[in-house]
């Protein structure tokens, strides 16, 4: 390739995580992983060690165990969003809301279910192979909980649509969900059995550690640049470089930091707080349950049992940060909201303070499609998680691996049909629009 046609992609910024993830803090400190030093060659380089990147590595190894794969993770595995989420690997679309449910809408929901269940199948196979306990990986299902008339109505409509899709579900009255959660705050609930609950930091570390030679994960090794060479690509890191034929870009919103999907991805952050341990006798109900809100912008709550007591996790609030970083002030404000939500739901536990608070980044596209596909010759994107990356980014990683290796499946069929992400309006309209939209939707979610 002539020097003039050389393509160079340089990271304009690297990820920075805000706050301390309770999930990471609950685990032993991670032994420092391998850092890339010097020059190596590899058949494939994967940039990003989250759900998408590690799942891509797993799938590549399944399809062709002889391929040498290097996964580059900028931080320590588990510190970014994949290790700091609420731990729901959800099998059903969040919303299947259309009054006249059928036709295209039902077909789209069925495809969304194929995507999620393909991800869950991969995760379940790893869990079985590694012999993980239910503290790490628990196929226990989830509750969607309502706290208002509007939430109740939404759950009933959702249950109706699940019935039409032939999906198992069970509506619970206020008394029945109180028996599970130990709080009378919820007005109704809907149980669906297919969600897997994970300790996200333990899960993502476990997936990384399940990868075997010739797949290697390099931690604290950001990709800072990649450039085309006659034969493929040269990926540069602070202390080394890799010559490779193919790249999987699995760094979610940070694909834009390399110049890809510019103006097509909204960088939305969400936040979580986790209490100190408390005596389990102080809250009746089950010691372990997980609930997402009836309305999408509402509050997720999880009770997590431990040897020294139980903890409650509260996740809520969405903010937009085009620079892909959020600060301590935003985290503090989200934390104040978590405290209010916690006190409203658990009036008998108001003396239990939060011990950990954290933020994490998600990449959302206007038309809810992944930022996916072969974006340069030999460079495959598995980005744009659209907020539920435990399933969607895992599936994107699998699909990118299959596309790259020419393996056809139901999943690749679906992914090949996705539209490209729609362009967002020019700045500052996107910022104004995104902030107004998030504020309005949070206001609509009300107490939920
Ligand atoms: C508080 C919170 C709760 C959430 N709850 C849920 C939930 O319950 N269920 C769910 O499905 N989703 C949830 N999410 C969203 C979910 O975490 C994301 O959708 C998911 O992590 C996206 O996965 P990913 O692999 O695409 O990206 P990420 O998990 O962000 O992984 C990308 C990785 O790329 C790395 N990286 C970036 N740039 C570079 C570079 N230049 N070189 C090398 N590495 C790089 C990053 O460090 C990161 O580890 C939640 C998110 C948050 C913040």
Coordinates of C-alpha atoms and ligand atoms in Angstrom, one line a residue:
X1 CA 0.0 0.0 0.0
X2 CA 1.4 3.4 -1.0
X3 CA 2.3 5.6 2.0
X4 CA -0.3 8.2 0.8
X5 CA -3.1 5.7 1.2
X6 CA -2.1 4.7 4.7
X7 CA -5.0 5.0 7.2
X8 CA -4.3 6.1 10.7
X9 CA -6.9 6.1 13.6
X10 CA -5.7 7.7 16.8
X11 CA -7.6 7.6 20.1
X12 CA -8.5 11.2 21.0
X13 CA -9.3 10.1 24.6
X14 CA -9.2 7.0 26.8
X15 CA -11.8 5.8 29.2
X16 CA -12.0 7.2 32.8
X17 CA -14.2 5.6 35.3
X18 CA -15.9 7.7 38.0
X19 CA -16.6 6.4 41.6
X20 CA -15.9 3.1 43.2
X21 CA -17.9 0.1 42.0
X22 CA -19.3 -1.8 45.0
X23 CA -19.1 -5.0 42.9
X24 CA -15.4 -4.6 42.4
X25 CA -14.9 -3.5 46.1
X26 CA -16.7 -6.7 47.3
X27 CA -14.1 -8.9 45.4
X28 CA -10.4 -9.5 46.3
X29 CA -8.1 -7.0 44.5
X30 CA -7.5 -8.3 41.0
X31 CA -4.0 -9.7 40.5
X32 CA -2.3 -7.4 38.0
X33 CA -2.9 -8.9 34.5
X34 CA -0.4 -9.1 31.7
X35 CA 0.5 -5.7 30.1
X36 CA 1.7 -5.6 26.5
X37 CA 5.3 -4.8 26.3
X38 CA 7.3 -4.9 23.0
X39 CA 6.1 -6.0 19.6
X40 CA 4.1 -9.1 18.9
X41 CA 2.0 -10.5 16.0
X42 CA -1.6 -11.8 16.4
X43 CA -4.2 -13.0 14.0
X44 CA -6.9 -10.8 15.6
X45 CA -6.7 -7.8 18.0
X46 CA -9.8 -7.0 20.1
X47 CA -9.9 -3.5 21.5
X48 CA -12.0 -3.5 24.7
X49 CA -12.4 -6.1 27.4
X50 CA -16.1 -5.7 28.3
X51 CA -19.0 -7.9 27.3
X52 CA -18.6 -7.3 23.6
X53 CA -14.8 -7.8 23.4
X54 CA -14.5 -10.8 25.7
X55 CA -17.5 -12.5 24.1
X56 CA -16.0 -11.9 20.7
X57 CA -12.8 -13.6 21.9
X58 CA -14.7 -16.6 23.3
X59 CA -16.6 -17.0 20.0
X60 CA -13.5 -16.7 17.8
X61 CA -11.8 -19.3 19.9
X62 CA -14.8 -21.6 19.6
X63 CA -14.9 -21.2 15.8
X64 CA -11.2 -21.4 15.2
X65 CA -9.1 -22.5 18.3
X66 CA -5.9 -22.1 16.3
X67 CA -6.3 -18.3 15.9
X68 CA -4.0 -16.1 18.0
X69 CA -6.1 -13.4 19.6
X70 CA -5.0 -10.4 21.7
X71 CA -7.6 -8.6 23.8
X72 CA -6.5 -5.1 24.8
X73 CA -8.3 -3.6 27.8
X74 CA -7.4 0.0 28.8
X75 CA -8.1 -0.5 32.5
X76 CA -8.1 -3.6 34.8
X77 CA -10.8 -6.0 33.6
X78 CA -14.1 -5.3 35.5
X79 CA -13.5 -1.6 36.3
X80 CA -15.5 -0.3 33.3
X81 CA -19.2 -0.6 32.6
X82 CA -19.3 -4.3 32.1
X83 CA -18.1 -4.8 35.7
X84 CA -20.1 -1.9 37.2
X85 CA -23.6 -2.4 36.0
X86 CA -26.6 -3.9 37.9
X87 CA -26.0 -7.4 36.7
X88 CA -29.2 -8.2 34.7
X89 CA -28.6 -10.3 31.6
X90 CA -32.1 -9.8 30.3
X91 CA -33.7 -12.1 27.8
X92 CA -36.8 -10.0 26.8
X93 CA -37.1 -6.6 25.2
X94 CA -37.7 -3.9 27.9
X95 CA -40.8 -2.7 26.2
X96 CA -43.0 -4.5 23.7
X97 CA -45.5 -1.7 23.8
X98 CA -47.9 -1.2 21.0
X99 CA -51.6 -1.4 21.4
X100 CA -52.1 -3.4 18.3
X101 CA -49.4 -5.9 19.0
X102 CA -48.5 -8.2 16.1
X103 CA -47.0 -8.1 12.7
X104 CA -43.7 -6.2 12.5
X105 CA -43.7 -5.3 16.1
X106 CA -43.9 -9.0 17.2
X107 CA -41.3 -10.0 14.7
X108 CA -38.9 -7.4 16.0
X109 CA -39.5 -8.6 19.6
X110 CA -38.8 -12.1 18.5
X111 CA -35.5 -11.1 16.9
X112 CA -34.6 -9.1 20.1
X113 CA -35.3 -12.3 22.1
X114 CA -33.0 -14.4 19.7
X115 CA -30.3 -11.8 20.3
X116 CA -30.6 -11.9 24.1
X117 CA -30.9 -15.6 24.3
X118 CA -27.9 -16.2 22.1
X119 CA -25.9 -14.0 24.6
X120 CA -27.4 -15.9 27.6
X121 CA -26.5 -19.3 25.9
X122 CA -22.8 -18.2 25.6
X123 CA -22.8 -16.9 29.2
X124 CA -24.4 -20.0 30.5
X125 CA -21.9 -22.3 28.7
X126 CA -19.0 -20.3 30.3
X127 CA -20.7 -20.5 33.8
X128 CA -21.2 -24.3 33.5
X129 CA -17.6 -24.8 32.2
X130 CA -16.1 -22.7 35.1
X131 CA -18.5 -24.1 37.8
X132 CA -19.5 -20.7 39.0
X133 CA -21.7 -20.5 42.1
X134 CA -25.1 -18.6 42.1
X135 CA -23.2 -15.7 43.8
X136 CA -21.7 -15.1 40.4
X137 CA -24.2 -16.4 37.9
X138 CA -27.8 -17.1 38.9
X139 CA -30.5 -17.9 36.3
X140 CA -33.2 -16.8 38.7
X141 CA -35.3 -14.5 36.7
X142 CA -36.3 -10.9 37.5
X143 CA -39.2 -8.8 38.7
X144 CA -40.4 -5.7 37.0
X145 CA -41.9 -3.6 39.7
X146 CA -44.5 -0.8 39.7
X147 CA -44.9 1.9 42.2
X148 CA -47.8 3.9 40.6
X149 CA -51.0 3.4 38.7
X150 CA -49.1 4.1 35.5
X151 CA -46.6 1.5 36.3
X152 CA -49.4 -1.0 37.1
X153 CA -51.0 -0.3 33.8
X154 CA -47.7 -0.7 32.0
X155 CA -47.0 -4.1 33.6
X156 CA -50.5 -5.4 32.7
X157 CA -50.1 -4.3 29.1
X158 CA -46.6 -5.8 29.0
X159 CA -47.9 -9.1 30.4
X160 CA -50.5 -9.2 27.7
X161 CA -47.9 -8.8 25.0
X162 CA -45.7 -11.5 26.5
X163 CA -48.7 -13.8 26.5
X164 CA -49.1 -13.1 22.8
X165 CA -45.4 -13.9 22.2
X166 CA -45.8 -17.2 24.2
X167 CA -43.4 -16.0 26.9
X168 CA -43.7 -17.2 30.4
X169 CA -44.6 -14.6 33.0
X170 CA -46.5 -14.1 36.2
X171 CA -48.3 -11.0 37.5
X172 CA -47.9 -10.4 41.2
X173 CA -50.2 -8.3 43.5
X174 CA -48.8 -5.7 45.9
X175 CA -49.0 -8.3 48.7
X176 CA -47.2 -10.9 46.7
X177 CA -44.3 -8.7 45.7
X178 CA -44.1 -7.4 49.3
X179 CA -43.5 -11.0 50.4
X180 CA -40.5 -11.1 48.0
X181 CA -39.0 -7.7 48.7
X182 CA -39.9 -7.1 52.3
X183 CA -41.3 -3.7 51.4
X184 CA -44.8 -2.5 50.8
X185 CA -43.7 0.2 48.4
X186 CA -44.5 -1.7 45.2
X187 CA -48.0 -1.7 43.9
X188 CA -47.6 -4.7 41.5
X189 CA -45.0 -6.7 39.8
X190 CA -44.3 -9.0 36.8
X191 CA -42.0 -11.9 37.1
X192 CA -40.2 -13.3 34.0
X193 CA -38.0 -16.3 34.5
X194 CA -35.4 -16.0 31.7
X195 CA -33.1 -13.2 33.1
X196 CA -29.8 -14.3 34.5
X197 CA -28.4 -12.3 37.4
X198 CA -24.7 -11.9 37.7
X199 CA -22.2 -10.3 40.1
X200 CA -21.0 -8.2 37.1
X201 CA -17.4 -7.7 38.2
X202 CA -17.0 -11.4 39.1
X203 CA -18.7 -12.4 35.9
X204 CA -16.5 -10.2 33.6
X205 CA -13.3 -11.2 35.4
X206 CA -14.4 -14.8 35.1
X207 CA -15.0 -14.5 31.4
X208 CA -11.6 -12.9 30.9
X209 CA -9.9 -15.6 33.0
X210 CA -11.7 -18.4 31.1
X211 CA -9.9 -17.5 27.9
X212 CA -7.1 -19.9 27.1
X213 CA -4.0 -19.8 24.9
X214 CA -3.7 -18.7 22.1
X215 CA -6.1 -16.0 23.4
X216 CA -4.4 -13.5 25.7
X217 CA -6.0 -10.6 27.6
X218 CA -3.7 -7.6 28.1
X219 CA -4.9 -5.3 30.9
X220 CA -3.9 -1.6 31.5
X221 CA -3.0 -1.7 27.8
X222 CA -5.1 0.8 25.9
X223 CA -5.0 0.8 22.1
X224 CA -3.9 4.4 21.3
X225 CA -3.6 4.1 17.6
X226 CA -4.0 1.7 14.7
X227 CA -2.7 2.2 11.2
X228 CA -3.0 0.2 8.0
X229 CA 0.1 -1.6 6.7
X230 CA 0.4 -3.4 3.4
X231 CA -0.6 -6.7 5.1
X232 CA -3.1 -5.5 7.6
X233 CA -2.9 -3.3 10.7
X234 CA -0.4 -2.1 13.3
X235 CA -2.0 -1.5 16.6
X236 CA -0.1 0.7 19.0
X237 CA -0.3 0.7 22.8
X238 CA 1.8 2.8 25.3
X239 CA 4.5 0.2 25.7
X240 CA 4.1 -2.1 22.7
X241 CA 2.5 -2.8 19.3
X242 CA 0.8 -5.6 17.5
X243 CA 0.8 -6.5 13.8
X244 CA -2.5 -8.1 12.9
X245 CA -4.7 -9.0 10.0
X246 CA -8.0 -8.2 11.8
X247 CA -9.3 -5.9 14.5
X248 CA -12.6 -6.1 16.5
X249 CA -13.4 -2.7 17.9
X250 CA -15.3 -3.5 21.1
X251 CA -14.9 -0.3 23.1
X252 CA -18.5 0.8 22.9
X253 CA -18.8 4.7 22.9
X254 CA -15.0 5.0 22.6
X255 CA -15.3 3.8 19.0
X256 CA -16.0 7.5 18.4
X257 CA -12.7 8.4 20.1
X258 CA -11.0 6.8 17.1
X259 CA -13.3 8.7 14.7
X260 CA -15.9 6.0 14.0
X261 CA -19.7 6.6 14.2
X262 CA -19.1 10.3 14.8
X263 CA -22.3 12.1 15.6
X264 CA -24.2 8.8 15.7
X265 CA -23.8 7.7 19.3
X266 CA -25.2 9.4 22.4
X267 CA -22.9 9.0 25.4
X268 CA -25.4 8.4 28.2
X269 CA -24.2 7.7 31.8
X270 CA -26.1 6.0 34.5
X271 CA -25.3 5.7 38.2
X272 CA -25.6 3.2 41.1
X273 CA -25.2 3.2 44.9
X274 CA -24.8 0.3 47.2
X275 CA -25.5 0.2 50.9
X276 CA -23.3 -1.0 53.7
X277 CA -24.1 -4.5 54.9
X278 CA -27.1 -4.8 57.2
X279 CA -28.5 -7.5 59.4
X280 CA -30.7 -9.6 57.2
X281 CA -33.3 -9.9 60.0
X282 CA -34.0 -6.2 59.5
X283 CA -35.8 -6.8 56.2
X284 CA -38.3 -9.5 55.6
X285 CA -38.8 -11.2 52.3
X286 CA -36.3 -13.1 50.2
X287 CA -32.6 -12.4 50.8
X288 CA -31.9 -12.3 47.1
X289 CA -34.1 -10.6 44.5
X290 CA -33.6 -8.2 41.6
X291 CA -36.1 -5.8 40.2
X292 CA -36.1 -3.5 37.2
X293 CA -38.7 -0.6 37.0
X294 CA -42.0 -0.9 35.2
X295 CA -41.2 2.3 33.3
X296 CA -37.8 2.3 31.5
X297 CA -36.5 5.5 33.1
X298 CA -37.3 4.3 36.7
X299 CA -35.2 2.8 39.4
X300 CA -33.5 -0.6 39.5
X301 CA -33.2 -2.3 42.9
X302 CA -31.3 -5.5 44.0
X303 CA -30.9 -7.2 47.3
X304 CA -27.6 -8.9 47.5
X305 CA -26.9 -11.4 50.3
X306 CA -23.4 -11.7 51.8
X307 CA -21.7 -13.6 54.7
X308 CA -21.5 -10.4 56.8
X309 CA -25.0 -9.1 56.0
X310 CA -27.0 -8.0 53.0
X311 CA -26.8 -5.0 50.8
X312 CA -29.2 -3.0 48.6
X313 CA -28.2 -1.7 45.2
X314 CA -30.1 1.3 43.8
X315 CA -29.6 2.3 40.2
X316 CA -31.2 5.4 38.6
X317 CA -30.6 8.6 36.7
X318 CA -29.3 9.1 33.2
X319 CA -27.1 12.0 32.1
X320 CA -25.6 12.9 28.7
X321 CA -21.9 13.6 28.4
X322 CA -20.6 14.1 24.9
X323 CA -17.0 14.2 26.2
X324 CA -17.4 10.6 27.5
X325 CA -16.6 11.5 31.1
X326 CA -18.7 12.4 34.1
X327 CA -17.6 14.2 37.2
X328 CA -17.9 13.9 41.0
X329 CA -20.6 16.6 41.1
X330 CA -22.9 14.6 38.8
X331 CA -22.2 11.5 40.8
X332 CA -23.0 13.3 44.1
X333 CA -26.4 14.5 42.7
X334 CA -27.2 11.1 41.4
X335 CA -26.3 9.7 44.9
X336 CA -28.7 12.2 46.6
X337 CA -31.4 10.8 44.3
X338 CA -30.5 7.2 45.2
X339 CA -30.8 8.1 48.9
X340 CA -34.3 9.5 48.4
X341 CA -35.4 6.4 46.3
X342 CA -33.9 4.1 48.9
X343 CA -35.6 5.8 51.8
X344 CA -38.9 5.8 50.0
X345 CA -38.7 2.1 49.3
X346 CA -37.1 0.9 52.6
X347 CA -38.5 3.1 55.4
X348 CA -37.2 0.7 58.0
X349 CA -33.6 0.9 56.8
X350 CA -33.2 4.7 56.6
X351 CA -30.2 4.5 59.1
X352 CA -28.2 2.3 56.6
X353 CA -25.9 4.5 54.6
X354 CA -24.6 3.9 51.1
X355 CA -21.0 2.6 51.1
X356 CA -20.2 2.8 47.3
X357 CA -21.4 5.0 44.5
X358 CA -20.3 4.9 40.9
X359 CA -21.1 5.9 37.3
X360 CA -20.7 4.1 34.0
X361 CA -21.0 4.9 30.3
X362 CA -23.3 3.5 27.7
X363 CA -23.5 4.2 24.0
X364 CA -27.0 4.7 22.7
X365 CA -28.0 5.2 19.0
X366 CA -31.0 7.2 17.8
X367 CA -32.6 4.3 16.1
X368 CA -31.5 1.7 18.8
X369 CA -29.4 -0.3 16.4
X370 CA -25.8 -1.5 17.3
X371 CA -22.8 0.3 15.8
X372 CA -21.8 -2.8 14.0
X373 CA -20.2 -4.3 10.9
X374 CA -17.0 -4.1 8.9
X375 CA -16.1 -0.4 9.1
X376 CA -12.7 -0.6 7.4
X377 CA -11.2 -3.6 5.6
X378 CA -10.5 -6.1 8.4
X379 CA -11.9 -3.8 11.1
X380 CA -15.2 -5.0 12.7
X381 CA -17.2 -3.0 15.1
X382 CA -19.2 -4.5 18.0
X383 CA -20.2 -1.2 19.7
X384 CA -23.3 0.8 20.6
X385 CA -24.8 -1.3 23.5
X386 CA -28.0 0.7 23.7
X387 CA -28.1 0.5 27.5
X388 CA -28.5 -3.3 28.0
X389 CA -25.1 -4.5 27.0
X390 CA -25.0 -7.5 29.2
X391 CA -27.1 -9.2 26.6
X392 CA -26.8 -6.9 23.5
X393 CA -23.1 -6.2 23.6
X394 CA -22.4 -9.9 24.3
X395 CA -24.5 -10.7 21.2
X396 CA -22.7 -8.0 19.2
X397 CA -19.3 -9.5 20.2
X398 CA -20.5 -13.0 19.1
X399 CA -22.0 -11.6 15.8
X400 CA -18.8 -9.7 15.0
X401 CA -16.7 -12.8 15.6
X402 CA -19.0 -14.8 13.3
X403 CA -19.1 -12.1 10.6
X404 CA -15.3 -11.9 10.7
X405 CA -14.9 -15.7 10.3
X406 CA -17.6 -16.0 7.7
X407 CA -19.8 -18.1 10.0
X408 CA -23.5 -17.8 9.2
X409 CA -26.1 -18.1 11.9
X410 CA -29.5 -16.8 12.8
X411 CA -27.7 -14.1 14.8
X412 CA -25.6 -12.9 11.8
X413 CA -28.7 -12.9 9.6
X414 CA -30.4 -10.5 12.1
X415 CA -27.3 -8.3 12.5
X416 CA -26.7 -8.0 8.7
X417 CA -30.2 -6.6 8.4
X418 CA -29.7 -3.8 10.9
X419 CA -29.8 -0.3 9.5
X420 CA -26.8 1.9 10.2
X421 CA -27.0 4.2 13.3
X422 CA -28.9 7.4 12.4
X423 CA -27.0 10.7 12.5
X424 CA -27.8 12.9 15.4
X425 CA -28.7 16.5 14.9
X426 CA -25.6 18.8 14.9
X427 CA -24.3 20.3 18.2
X428 CA -25.5 22.1 20.3
X429 CA -28.9 20.7 19.2
X430 CA -28.0 17.1 20.3
X431 CA -26.9 18.3 23.7
X432 CA -30.0 20.4 24.2
X433 CA -32.3 17.7 22.9
X434 CA -30.7 14.9 24.8
X435 CA -30.7 16.8 28.1
X436 CA -34.3 17.9 27.6
X437 CA -35.5 14.4 26.6
X438 CA -33.8 12.7 29.6
X439 CA -35.2 15.3 32.0
X440 CA -38.7 14.9 30.5
X441 CA -38.6 11.1 30.6
X442 CA -37.3 11.1 34.2
X443 CA -40.1 13.4 35.2
X444 CA -42.6 11.1 33.4
X445 CA -41.2 8.1 35.4
X446 CA -42.0 10.0 38.6
X447 CA -41.7 7.8 41.7
X448 CA -40.9 4.8 39.6
Ligands
LIG1 C1 -24.7 1.5 36.7 C2 -25.0 0.8 35.5 C3 -26.0 -0.3 35.5 C4 -26.2 -1.0 34.4 N1 -27.0 -2.1 34.5 C5 -27.2 -2.9 33.4 C6 -27.8 -4.2 33.5 O1 -28.3 -4.6 34.6 N2 -28.0 -4.9 32.4 C7 -27.5 -4.6 31.2 O2 -27.6 -5.3 30.2 N3 -26.8 -3.4 31.1 C8 -26.6 -2.6 32.2 N4 -25.8 -1.5 32.0 C9 -25.2 -1.2 30.7 C10 -24.0 -2.1 30.5 O3 -23.1 -2.1 31.5 C11 -23.3 -1.7 29.2 O4 -24.3 -1.8 28.2 C12 -22.2 -2.7 28.8 O5 -21.2 -2.7 29.7 C13 -21.7 -2.4 27.4 O6 -20.8 -3.5 27.1 P1 -19.6 -3.2 26.1 O7 -18.7 -4.4 26.1 O8 -20.2 -2.8 24.8 O9 -18.8 -1.9 26.6 P2 -18.0 -1.7 28.0 O10 -18.5 -2.6 29.1 O11 -18.0 -0.3 28.2 O12 -16.6 -2.3 27.6 C14 -15.8 -1.5 26.7 C15 -14.4 -1.7 27.2 O13 -13.5 -1.0 26.3 C16 -12.4 -0.5 27.0 N5 -11.8 0.5 26.2 C17 -12.2 1.7 25.8 N6 -11.4 2.4 25.0 C18 -10.3 1.5 24.9 C19 -9.1 1.6 24.2 N7 -8.7 2.6 23.5 N8 -8.2 0.5 24.3 C20 -8.6 -0.6 25.1 N9 -9.7 -0.7 25.7 C21 -10.6 0.4 25.6 C22 -13.1 0.1 28.3 O14 -12.2 0.2 29.4 C23 -14.1 -1.0 28.6 O15 -13.6 -2.0 29.5 C24 -25.6 -0.7 33.2 C25 -24.6 0.3 33.1 C26 -24.3 1.0 34.3 C27 -23.3 2.1 34.2

